[in-house]
Coordinates of N, CA, C and O in Angstrom, one line a residue:
X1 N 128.4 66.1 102.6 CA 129.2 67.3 102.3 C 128.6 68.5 102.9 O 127.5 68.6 103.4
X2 N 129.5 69.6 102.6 CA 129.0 71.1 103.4 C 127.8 71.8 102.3 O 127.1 72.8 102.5
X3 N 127.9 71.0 101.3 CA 126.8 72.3 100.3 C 125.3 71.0 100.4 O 124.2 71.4 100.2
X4 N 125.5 69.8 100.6 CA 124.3 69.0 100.7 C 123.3 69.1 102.2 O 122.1 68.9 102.3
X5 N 124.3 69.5 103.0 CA 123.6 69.9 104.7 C 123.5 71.4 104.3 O 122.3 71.7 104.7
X6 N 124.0 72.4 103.8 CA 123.4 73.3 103.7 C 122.2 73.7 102.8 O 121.3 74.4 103.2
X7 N 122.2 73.2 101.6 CA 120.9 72.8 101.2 C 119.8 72.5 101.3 O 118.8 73.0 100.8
X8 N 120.1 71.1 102.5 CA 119.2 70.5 103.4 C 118.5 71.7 104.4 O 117.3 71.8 104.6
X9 N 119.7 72.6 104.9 CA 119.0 73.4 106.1 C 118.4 74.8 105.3 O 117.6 75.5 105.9
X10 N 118.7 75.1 104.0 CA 117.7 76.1 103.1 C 116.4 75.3 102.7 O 115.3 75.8 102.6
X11 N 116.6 74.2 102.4 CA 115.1 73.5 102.2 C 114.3 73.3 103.2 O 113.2 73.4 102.8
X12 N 114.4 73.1 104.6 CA 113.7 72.8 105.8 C 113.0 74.4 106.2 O 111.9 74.5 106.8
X13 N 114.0 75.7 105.7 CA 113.6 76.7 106.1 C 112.6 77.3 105.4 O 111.7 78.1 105.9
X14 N 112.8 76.9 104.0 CA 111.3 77.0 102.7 C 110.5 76.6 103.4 O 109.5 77.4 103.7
X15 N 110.5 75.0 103.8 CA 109.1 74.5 104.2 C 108.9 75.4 105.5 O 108.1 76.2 105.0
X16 N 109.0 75.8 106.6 CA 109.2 76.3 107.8 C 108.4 77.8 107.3 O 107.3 78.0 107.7
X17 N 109.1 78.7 106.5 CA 107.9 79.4 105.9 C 107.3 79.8 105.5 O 107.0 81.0 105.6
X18 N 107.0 78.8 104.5 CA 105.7 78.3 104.2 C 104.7 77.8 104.6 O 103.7 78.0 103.9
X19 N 104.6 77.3 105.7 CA 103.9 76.7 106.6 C 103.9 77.9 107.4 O 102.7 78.0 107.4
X20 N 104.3 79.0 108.0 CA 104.1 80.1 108.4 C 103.6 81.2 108.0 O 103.4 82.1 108.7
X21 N 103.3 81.1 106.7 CA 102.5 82.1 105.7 C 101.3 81.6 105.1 O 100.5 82.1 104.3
X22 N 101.4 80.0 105.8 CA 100.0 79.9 104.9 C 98.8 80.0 106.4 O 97.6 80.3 106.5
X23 N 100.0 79.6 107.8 CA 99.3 79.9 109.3 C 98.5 81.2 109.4 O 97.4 81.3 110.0
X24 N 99.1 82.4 108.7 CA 98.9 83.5 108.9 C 98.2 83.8 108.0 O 97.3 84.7 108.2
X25 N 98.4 83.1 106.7 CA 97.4 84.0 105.5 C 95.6 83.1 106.6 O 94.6 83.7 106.9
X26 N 95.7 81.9 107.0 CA 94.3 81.4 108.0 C 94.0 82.5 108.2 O 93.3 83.1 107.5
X27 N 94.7 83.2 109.7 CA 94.5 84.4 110.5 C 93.9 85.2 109.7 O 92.8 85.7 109.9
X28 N 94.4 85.5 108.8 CA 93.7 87.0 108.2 C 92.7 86.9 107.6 O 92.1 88.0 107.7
X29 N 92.1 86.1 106.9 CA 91.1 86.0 106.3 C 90.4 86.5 106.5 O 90.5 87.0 107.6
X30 N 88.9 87.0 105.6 CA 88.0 87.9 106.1 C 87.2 87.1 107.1 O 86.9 85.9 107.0
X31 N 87.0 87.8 108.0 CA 85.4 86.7 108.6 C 84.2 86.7 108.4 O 83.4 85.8 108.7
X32 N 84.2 88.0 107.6 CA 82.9 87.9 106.5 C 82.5 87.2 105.8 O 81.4 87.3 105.3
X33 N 83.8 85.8 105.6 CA 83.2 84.7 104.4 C 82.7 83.6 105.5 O 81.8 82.9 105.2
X34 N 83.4 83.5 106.8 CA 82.6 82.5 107.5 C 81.5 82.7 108.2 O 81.0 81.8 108.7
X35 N 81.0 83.9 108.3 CA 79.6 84.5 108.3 C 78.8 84.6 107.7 O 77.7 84.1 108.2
X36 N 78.7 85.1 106.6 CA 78.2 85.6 105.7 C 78.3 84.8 104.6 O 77.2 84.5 104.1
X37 N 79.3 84.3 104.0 CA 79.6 83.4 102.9 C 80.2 84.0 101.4 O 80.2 85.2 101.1
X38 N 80.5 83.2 100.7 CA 81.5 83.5 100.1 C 80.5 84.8 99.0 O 81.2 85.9 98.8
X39 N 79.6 84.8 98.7 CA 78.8 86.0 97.7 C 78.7 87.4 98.2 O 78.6 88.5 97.7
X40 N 78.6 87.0 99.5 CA 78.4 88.6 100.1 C 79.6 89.2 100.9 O 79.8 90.3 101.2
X41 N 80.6 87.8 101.1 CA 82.0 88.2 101.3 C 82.8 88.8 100.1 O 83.6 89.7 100.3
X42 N 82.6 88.4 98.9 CA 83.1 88.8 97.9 C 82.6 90.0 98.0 O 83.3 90.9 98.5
X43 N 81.4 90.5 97.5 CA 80.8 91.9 97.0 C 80.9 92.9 97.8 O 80.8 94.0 97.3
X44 N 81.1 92.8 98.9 CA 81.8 93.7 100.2 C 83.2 94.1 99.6 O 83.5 95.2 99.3
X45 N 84.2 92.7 99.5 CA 85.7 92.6 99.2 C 85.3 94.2 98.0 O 85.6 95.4 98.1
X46 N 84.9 93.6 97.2 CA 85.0 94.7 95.4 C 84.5 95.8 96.1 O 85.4 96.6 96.4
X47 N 82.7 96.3 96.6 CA 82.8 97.5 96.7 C 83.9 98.1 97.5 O 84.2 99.3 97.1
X48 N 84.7 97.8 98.6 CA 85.5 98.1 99.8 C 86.8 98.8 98.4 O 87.2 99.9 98.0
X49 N 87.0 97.4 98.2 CA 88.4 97.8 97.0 C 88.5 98.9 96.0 O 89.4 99.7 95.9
X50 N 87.0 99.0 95.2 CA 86.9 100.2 94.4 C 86.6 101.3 94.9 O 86.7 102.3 94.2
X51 N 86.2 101.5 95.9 CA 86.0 102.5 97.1 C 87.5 103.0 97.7 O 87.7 104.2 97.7
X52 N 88.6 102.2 98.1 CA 89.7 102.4 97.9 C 90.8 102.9 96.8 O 91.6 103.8 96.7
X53 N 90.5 101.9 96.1 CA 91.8 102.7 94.9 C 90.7 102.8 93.6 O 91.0 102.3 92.5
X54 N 89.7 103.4 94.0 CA 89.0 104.5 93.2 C 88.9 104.1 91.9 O 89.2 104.9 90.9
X55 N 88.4 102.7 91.8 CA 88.0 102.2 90.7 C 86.9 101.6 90.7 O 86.5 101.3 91.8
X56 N 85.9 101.4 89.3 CA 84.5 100.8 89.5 C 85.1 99.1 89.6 O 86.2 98.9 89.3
X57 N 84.3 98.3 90.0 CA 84.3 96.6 90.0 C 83.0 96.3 89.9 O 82.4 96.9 90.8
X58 N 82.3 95.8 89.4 CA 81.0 95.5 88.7 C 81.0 94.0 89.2 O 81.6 93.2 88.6
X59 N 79.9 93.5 90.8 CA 80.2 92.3 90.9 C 79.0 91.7 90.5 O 78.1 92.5 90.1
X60 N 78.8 90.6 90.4 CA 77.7 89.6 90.1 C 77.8 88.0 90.3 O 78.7 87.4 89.9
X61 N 76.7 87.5 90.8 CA 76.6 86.5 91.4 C 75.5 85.6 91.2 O 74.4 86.3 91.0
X62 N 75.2 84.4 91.1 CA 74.4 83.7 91.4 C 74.4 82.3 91.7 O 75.5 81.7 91.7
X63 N 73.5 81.7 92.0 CA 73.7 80.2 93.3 C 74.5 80.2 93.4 O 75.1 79.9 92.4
X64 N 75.4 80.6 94.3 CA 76.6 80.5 95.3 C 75.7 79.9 96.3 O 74.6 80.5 96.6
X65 N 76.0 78.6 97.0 CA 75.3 78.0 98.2 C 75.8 78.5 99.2 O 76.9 79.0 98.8
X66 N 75.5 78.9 100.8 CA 75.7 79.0 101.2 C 76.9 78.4 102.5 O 77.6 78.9 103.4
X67 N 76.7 77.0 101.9 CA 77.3 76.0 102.9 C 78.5 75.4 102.2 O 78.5 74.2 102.1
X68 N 79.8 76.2 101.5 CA 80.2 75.8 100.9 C 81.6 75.4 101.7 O 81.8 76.0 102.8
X69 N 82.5 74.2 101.3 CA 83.5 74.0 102.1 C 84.5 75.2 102.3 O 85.0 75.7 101.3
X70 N 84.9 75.6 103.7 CA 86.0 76.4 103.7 C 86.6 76.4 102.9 O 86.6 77.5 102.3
X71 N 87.6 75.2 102.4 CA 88.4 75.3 101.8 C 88.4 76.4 100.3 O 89.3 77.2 99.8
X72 N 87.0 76.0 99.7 CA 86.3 76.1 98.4 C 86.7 78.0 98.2 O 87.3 78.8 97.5
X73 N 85.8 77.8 99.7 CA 85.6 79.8 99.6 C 86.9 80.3 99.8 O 87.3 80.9 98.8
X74 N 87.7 80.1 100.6 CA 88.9 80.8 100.9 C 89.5 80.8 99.5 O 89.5 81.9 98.9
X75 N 89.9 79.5 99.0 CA 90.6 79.9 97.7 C 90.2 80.7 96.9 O 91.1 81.5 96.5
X76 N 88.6 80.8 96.4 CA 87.9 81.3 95.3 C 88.3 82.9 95.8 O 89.0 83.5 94.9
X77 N 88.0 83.5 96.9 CA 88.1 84.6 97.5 C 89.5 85.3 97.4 O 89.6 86.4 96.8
X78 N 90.5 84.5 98.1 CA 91.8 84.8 97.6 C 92.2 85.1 96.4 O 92.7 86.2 96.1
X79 N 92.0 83.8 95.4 CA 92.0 84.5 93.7 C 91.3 85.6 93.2 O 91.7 86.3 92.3
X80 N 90.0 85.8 94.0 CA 89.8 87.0 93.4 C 90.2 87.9 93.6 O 90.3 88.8 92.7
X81 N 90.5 88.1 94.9 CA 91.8 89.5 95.5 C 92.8 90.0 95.1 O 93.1 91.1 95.0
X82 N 93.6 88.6 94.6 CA 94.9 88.5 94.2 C 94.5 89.0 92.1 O 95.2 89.8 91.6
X83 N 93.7 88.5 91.6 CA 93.2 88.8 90.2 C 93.1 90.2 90.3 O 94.2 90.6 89.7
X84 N 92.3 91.5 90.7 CA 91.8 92.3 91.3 C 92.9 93.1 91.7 O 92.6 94.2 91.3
X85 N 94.1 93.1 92.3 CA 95.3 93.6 92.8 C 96.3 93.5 91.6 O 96.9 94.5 91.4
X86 N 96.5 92.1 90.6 CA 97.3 92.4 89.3 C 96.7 93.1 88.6 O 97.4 93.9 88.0
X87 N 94.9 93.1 88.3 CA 94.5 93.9 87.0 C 95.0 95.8 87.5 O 95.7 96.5 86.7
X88 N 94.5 96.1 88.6 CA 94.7 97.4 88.8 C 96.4 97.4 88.4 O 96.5 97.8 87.2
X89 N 97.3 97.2 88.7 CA 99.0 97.2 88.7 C 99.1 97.3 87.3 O 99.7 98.2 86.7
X90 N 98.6 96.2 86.6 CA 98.8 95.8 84.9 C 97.6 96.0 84.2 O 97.6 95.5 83.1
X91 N 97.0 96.4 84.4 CA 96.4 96.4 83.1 C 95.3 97.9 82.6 O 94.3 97.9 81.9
X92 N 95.8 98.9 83.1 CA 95.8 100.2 82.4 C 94.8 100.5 82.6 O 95.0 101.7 82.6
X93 N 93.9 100.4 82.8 CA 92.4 100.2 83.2 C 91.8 100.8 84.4 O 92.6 101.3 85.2
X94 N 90.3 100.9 84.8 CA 89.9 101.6 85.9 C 88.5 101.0 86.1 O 87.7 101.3 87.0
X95 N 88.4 99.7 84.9 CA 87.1 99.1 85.4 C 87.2 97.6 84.8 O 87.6 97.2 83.7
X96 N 86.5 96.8 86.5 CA 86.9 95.7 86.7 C 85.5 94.8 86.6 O 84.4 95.3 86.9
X97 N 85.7 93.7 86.2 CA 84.2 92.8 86.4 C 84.4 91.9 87.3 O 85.5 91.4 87.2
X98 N 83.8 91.4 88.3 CA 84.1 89.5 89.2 C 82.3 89.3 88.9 O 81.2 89.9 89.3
X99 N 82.6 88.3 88.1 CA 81.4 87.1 88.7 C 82.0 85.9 89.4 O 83.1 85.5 89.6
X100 N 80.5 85.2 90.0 CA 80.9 83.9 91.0 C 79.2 83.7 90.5 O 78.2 84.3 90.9
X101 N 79.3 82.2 89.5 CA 78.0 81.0 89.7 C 78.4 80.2 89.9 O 79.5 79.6 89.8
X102 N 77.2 79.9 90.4 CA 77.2 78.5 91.1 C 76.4 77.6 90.2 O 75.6 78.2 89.4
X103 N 76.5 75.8 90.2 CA 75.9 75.0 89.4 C 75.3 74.2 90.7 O 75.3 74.8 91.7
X104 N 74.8 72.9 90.6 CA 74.8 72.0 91.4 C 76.2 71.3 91.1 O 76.6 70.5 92.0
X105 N 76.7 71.4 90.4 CA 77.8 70.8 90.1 C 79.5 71.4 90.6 O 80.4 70.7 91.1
X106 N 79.4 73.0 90.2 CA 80.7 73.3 90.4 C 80.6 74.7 90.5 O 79.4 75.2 90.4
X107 N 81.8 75.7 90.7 CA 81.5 77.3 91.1 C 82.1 77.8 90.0 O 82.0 77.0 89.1
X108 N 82.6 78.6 89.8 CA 83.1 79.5 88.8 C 83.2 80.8 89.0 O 82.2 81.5 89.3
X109 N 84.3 81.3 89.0 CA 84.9 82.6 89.3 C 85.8 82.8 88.0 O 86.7 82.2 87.5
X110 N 84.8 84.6 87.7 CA 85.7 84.9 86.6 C 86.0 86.7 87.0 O 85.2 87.6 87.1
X111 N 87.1 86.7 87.0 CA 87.6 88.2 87.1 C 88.1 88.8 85.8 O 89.1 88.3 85.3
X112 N 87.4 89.9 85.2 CA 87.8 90.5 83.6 C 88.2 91.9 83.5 O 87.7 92.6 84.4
X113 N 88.8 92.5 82.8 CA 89.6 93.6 82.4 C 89.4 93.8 81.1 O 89.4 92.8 80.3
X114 N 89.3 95.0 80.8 CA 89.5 95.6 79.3 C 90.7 96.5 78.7 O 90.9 97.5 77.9
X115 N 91.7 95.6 79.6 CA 93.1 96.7 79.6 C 93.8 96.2 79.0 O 93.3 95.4 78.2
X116 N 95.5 96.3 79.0 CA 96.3 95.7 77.8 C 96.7 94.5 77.9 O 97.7 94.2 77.3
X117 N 96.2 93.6 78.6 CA 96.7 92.4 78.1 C 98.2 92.1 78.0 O 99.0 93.0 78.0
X118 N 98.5 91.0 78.0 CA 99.3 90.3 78.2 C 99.9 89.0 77.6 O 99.0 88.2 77.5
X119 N 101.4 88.6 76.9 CA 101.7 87.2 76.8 C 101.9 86.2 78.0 O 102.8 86.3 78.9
X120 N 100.6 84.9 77.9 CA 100.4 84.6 79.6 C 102.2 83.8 79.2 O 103.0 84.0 80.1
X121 N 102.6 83.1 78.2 CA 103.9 82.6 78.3 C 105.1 83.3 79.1 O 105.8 82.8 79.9
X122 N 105.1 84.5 78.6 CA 105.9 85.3 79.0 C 105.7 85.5 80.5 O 106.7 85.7 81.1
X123 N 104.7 85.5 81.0 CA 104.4 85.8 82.4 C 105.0 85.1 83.6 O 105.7 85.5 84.5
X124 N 104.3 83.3 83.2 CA 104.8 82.5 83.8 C 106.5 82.3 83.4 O 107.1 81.7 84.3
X125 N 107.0 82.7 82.6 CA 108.3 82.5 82.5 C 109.3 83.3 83.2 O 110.5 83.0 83.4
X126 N 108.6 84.5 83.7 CA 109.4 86.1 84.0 C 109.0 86.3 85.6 O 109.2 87.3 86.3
X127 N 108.4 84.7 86.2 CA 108.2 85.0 87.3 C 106.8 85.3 87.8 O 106.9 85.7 89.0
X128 N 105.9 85.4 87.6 CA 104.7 85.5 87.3 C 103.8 84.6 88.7 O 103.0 83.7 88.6
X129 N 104.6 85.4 89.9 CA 104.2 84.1 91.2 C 102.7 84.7 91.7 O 102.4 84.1 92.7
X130 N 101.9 85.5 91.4 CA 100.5 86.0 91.9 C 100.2 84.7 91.1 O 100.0 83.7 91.8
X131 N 100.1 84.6 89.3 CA 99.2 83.8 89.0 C 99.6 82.2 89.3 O 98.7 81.4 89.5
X132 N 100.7 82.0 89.4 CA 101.1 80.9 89.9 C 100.2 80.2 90.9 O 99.5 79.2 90.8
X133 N 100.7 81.3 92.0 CA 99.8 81.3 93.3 C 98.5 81.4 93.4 O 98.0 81.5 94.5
X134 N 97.6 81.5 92.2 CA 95.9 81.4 92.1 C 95.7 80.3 91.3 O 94.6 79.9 91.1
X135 N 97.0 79.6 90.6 CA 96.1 78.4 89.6 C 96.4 77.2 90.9 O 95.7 76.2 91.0
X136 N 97.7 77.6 91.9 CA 97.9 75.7 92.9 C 97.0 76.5 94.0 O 97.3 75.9 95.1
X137 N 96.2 77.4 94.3 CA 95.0 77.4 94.9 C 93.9 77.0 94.4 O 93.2 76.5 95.3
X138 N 93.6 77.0 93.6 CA 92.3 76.2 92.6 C 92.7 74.7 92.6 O 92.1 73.8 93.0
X139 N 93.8 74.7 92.0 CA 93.9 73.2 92.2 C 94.2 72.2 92.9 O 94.4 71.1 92.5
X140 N 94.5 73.1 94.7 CA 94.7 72.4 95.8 C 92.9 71.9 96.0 O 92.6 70.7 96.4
X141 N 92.3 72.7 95.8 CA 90.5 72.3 95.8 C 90.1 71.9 94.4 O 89.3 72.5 93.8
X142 N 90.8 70.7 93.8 CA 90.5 70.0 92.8 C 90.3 71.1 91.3 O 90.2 70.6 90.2
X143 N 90.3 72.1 91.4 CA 89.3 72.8 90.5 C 90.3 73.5 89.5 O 91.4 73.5 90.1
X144 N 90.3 74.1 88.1 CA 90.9 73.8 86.9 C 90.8 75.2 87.0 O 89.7 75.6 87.3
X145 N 92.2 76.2 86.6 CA 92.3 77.6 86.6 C 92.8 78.1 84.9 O 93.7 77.6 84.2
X146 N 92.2 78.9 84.6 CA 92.3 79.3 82.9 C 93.0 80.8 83.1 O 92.6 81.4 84.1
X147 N 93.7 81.3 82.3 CA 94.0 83.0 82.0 C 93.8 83.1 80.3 O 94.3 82.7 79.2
X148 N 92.9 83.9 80.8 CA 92.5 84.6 78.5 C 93.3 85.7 78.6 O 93.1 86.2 79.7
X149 N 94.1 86.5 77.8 CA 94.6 87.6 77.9 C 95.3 87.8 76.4 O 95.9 86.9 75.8
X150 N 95.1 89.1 76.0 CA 95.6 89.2 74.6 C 95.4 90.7 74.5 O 94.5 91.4 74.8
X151 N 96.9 91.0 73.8 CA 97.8 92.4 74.1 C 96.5 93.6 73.7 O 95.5 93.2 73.0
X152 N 96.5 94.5 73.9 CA 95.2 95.3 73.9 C 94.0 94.9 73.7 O 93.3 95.3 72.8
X153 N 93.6 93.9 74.5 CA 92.0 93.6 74.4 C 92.0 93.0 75.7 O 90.9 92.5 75.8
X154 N 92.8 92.7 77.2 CA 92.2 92.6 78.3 C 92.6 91.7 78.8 O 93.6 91.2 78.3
X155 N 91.9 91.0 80.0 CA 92.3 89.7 80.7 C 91.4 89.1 81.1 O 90.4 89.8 81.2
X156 N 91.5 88.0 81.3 CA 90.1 87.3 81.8 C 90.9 85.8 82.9 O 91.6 84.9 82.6
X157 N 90.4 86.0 83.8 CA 90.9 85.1 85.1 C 89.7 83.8 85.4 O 88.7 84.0 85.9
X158 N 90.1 82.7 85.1 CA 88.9 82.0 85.1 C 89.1 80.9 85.8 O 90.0 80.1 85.4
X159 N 88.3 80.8 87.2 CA 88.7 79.3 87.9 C 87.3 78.8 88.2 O 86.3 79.3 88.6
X160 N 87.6 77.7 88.1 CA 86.4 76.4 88.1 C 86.7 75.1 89.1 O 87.5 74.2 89.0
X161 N 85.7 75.3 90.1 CA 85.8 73.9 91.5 C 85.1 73.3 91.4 O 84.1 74.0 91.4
X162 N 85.0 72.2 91.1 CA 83.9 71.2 91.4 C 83.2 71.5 92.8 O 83.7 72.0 93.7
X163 N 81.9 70.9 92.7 CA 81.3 70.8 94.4 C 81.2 69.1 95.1 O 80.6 68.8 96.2
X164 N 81.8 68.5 94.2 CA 81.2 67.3 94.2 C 82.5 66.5 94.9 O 82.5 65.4 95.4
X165 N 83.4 67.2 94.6 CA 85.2 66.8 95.5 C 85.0 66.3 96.9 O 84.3 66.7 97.8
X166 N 85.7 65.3 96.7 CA 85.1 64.4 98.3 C 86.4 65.3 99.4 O 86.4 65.7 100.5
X167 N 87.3 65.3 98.1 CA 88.9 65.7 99.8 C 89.7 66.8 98.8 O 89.6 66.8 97.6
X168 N 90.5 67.5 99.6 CA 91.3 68.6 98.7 C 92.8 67.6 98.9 O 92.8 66.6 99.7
X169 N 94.1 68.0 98.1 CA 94.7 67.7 98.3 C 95.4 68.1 99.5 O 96.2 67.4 100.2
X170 N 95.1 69.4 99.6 CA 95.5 70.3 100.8 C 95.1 71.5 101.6 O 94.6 72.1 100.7
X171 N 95.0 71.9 102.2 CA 94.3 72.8 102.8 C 94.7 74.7 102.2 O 95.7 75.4 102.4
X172 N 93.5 74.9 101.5 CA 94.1 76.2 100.8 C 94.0 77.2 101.6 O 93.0 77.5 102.3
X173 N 95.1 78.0 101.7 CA 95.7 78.8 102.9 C 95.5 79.9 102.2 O 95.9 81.0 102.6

């Protein structure tokens, strides 16, 4: 019928792009993380950002390896951008934290806020496609994404990769 082929040709155009935004989110990436790597790509990203929209970000770091899989850094890097871009919007605030440790085992990325918080229910319900879009980036690279957040007391963005992941499901764009 006419509404099952039209369907069909809105669903081919989702995938179409999609696959075109995740081509382009490749392209843009910093190249500072494939240079330099994902600790000193990050702490550039925050001082650059709070130097722009004129906020403190307080970064901190430790064992971040240097040889970490693309995939790993891109995502971790992207969430923190994307965490970092909702706290300034939402959350009242003018000072930001990002850590990134490293284990032998796994990384951890935590971005925090002392601003008003949020019902995370209500978020994901109301459309809530940034965090959406940072928990199936974490878990395209195996790794388990948390949000702490509670109405005047702040937010806390927490994603965790294994290092030990043999394959991603997909390539985090």
């Amino acid at each position: 019928t006419a509404v099952v082929e039209c369907f069909g040709r809105a669903k081919q155009r989702i995938t179409d792009i999609s696959a075109d935004v995740q081509s382009l989110s490749h392209r843009l990436h910093s190249s500072k993380l494939d240079y330099l790597g994902l600790a000193t790509a990050a702490n550039s990203f925050c001082r650059e950002f709070a130097e722009k929209q004129k906020v403190e970000v307080m970064f901190s770091n430790a064992g971040i390896p240097s040889n970490l899989p693309k995939e790993v850094s891109l995502s971790l890097f992207r969430v923190m951008q994307e965490a970092l871009q909702n706290a300034i919007k939402y959350s009242g605030v003018r000072s930001f934290s990002v850590d990134l440790r490293g284990t032998q085992d796994f990384i951890q990325l935590r971005v925090s806020d002392n601003g008003r918080g949020f019902e995370k229910e209500q978020v994901f319900t109301d459309g809530g496609l940034g965090l959406i879009s940072m928990r199936e980036r974490i878990q395209m690279v195996g790794g388990e994404f948390e949000i702490k957040s509670e109405i005047g007391a702040g937010t806390t963005i927490h994603a965790r990769v294994p290092l030990k992941a043999q394959e991603y499901r997909a390539m985090a764009g």
